[in-house]
């Protein structure tokens, strides 16, 4: 399945919005950092999320 850059950004933005809604109710210590990396095996961009204190 080929995914365009615009489609990837739209889907990752929607996923980020879904994840941020529950955090509004209960705040978790630390900050989430979302990094976009190019995955050669998949041949497309991939989102990597980390929790930083």
Short mmCIF file of C-alpha atoms in Angstrom, two decimals:
data_model
loop_
_atom_site.label_atom_id
_atom_site.label_comp_id
_atom_site.label_asym_id
_atom_site.label_seq_id
_atom_site.Cartn_x
_atom_site.Cartn_y
_atom_site.Cartn_z
CA UNK A 1 0.00 0.00 0.00
CA UNK A 2 1.47 3.32 -1.07
CA UNK A 3 0.79 6.21 1.26
CA UNK A 4 1.45 9.80 0.28
CA UNK A 5 3.10 12.27 2.62
CA UNK A 6 -0.16 14.19 2.93
CA UNK A 7 -2.07 11.02 3.86
CA UNK A 8 0.57 10.04 6.41
CA UNK A 9 0.51 13.45 8.08
CA UNK A 10 -3.29 13.42 8.18
CA UNK A 11 -3.43 9.95 9.74
CA UNK A 12 -0.68 10.68 12.26
CA UNK A 13 -2.39 13.96 13.20
CA UNK A 14 -5.66 12.11 13.78
CA UNK A 15 -3.88 9.49 15.89
CA UNK A 16 -2.20 12.21 17.94
CA UNK A 17 -5.55 13.93 18.52
CA UNK A 18 -7.10 10.67 19.71
CA UNK A 19 -4.23 10.11 22.14
CA UNK A 20 -4.27 13.66 23.50
CA UNK A 21 -7.99 13.66 24.41
CA UNK A 22 -7.64 11.19 27.33
CA UNK A 23 -4.63 13.12 28.64
CA UNK A 24 -6.75 16.23 29.14
CA UNK A 25 -8.78 14.35 31.78
CA UNK A 26 -5.80 12.82 33.61
CA UNK A 27 -2.41 14.47 33.32
CA UNK A 28 0.53 12.05 33.15
CA UNK A 29 3.96 13.11 34.39
CA UNK A 30 6.39 13.61 31.53
CA UNK A 31 6.07 14.92 28.01
CA UNK A 32 5.44 12.95 24.84
CA UNK A 33 7.76 13.64 21.93
CA UNK A 34 6.66 12.53 18.48
CA UNK A 35 9.46 12.11 15.93
CA UNK A 36 9.05 11.23 12.27
CA UNK A 37 11.70 8.88 10.88
CA UNK A 38 12.14 7.26 7.48
CA UNK A 39 11.88 3.47 7.72
CA UNK A 40 13.81 1.85 4.85
CA UNK A 41 12.13 -1.52 5.40
CA UNK A 42 8.65 -0.01 5.01
CA UNK A 43 9.78 2.52 2.43
CA UNK A 44 7.88 5.33 4.12
CA UNK A 45 7.85 7.68 7.08
CA UNK A 46 7.02 6.28 10.52
CA UNK A 47 6.08 8.02 13.77
CA UNK A 48 8.11 7.22 16.90
CA UNK A 49 6.69 8.39 20.22
CA UNK A 50 8.74 8.77 23.42
CA UNK A 51 7.83 9.89 26.94
CA UNK A 52 10.38 12.35 28.33
CA UNK A 53 10.36 13.32 32.04
#
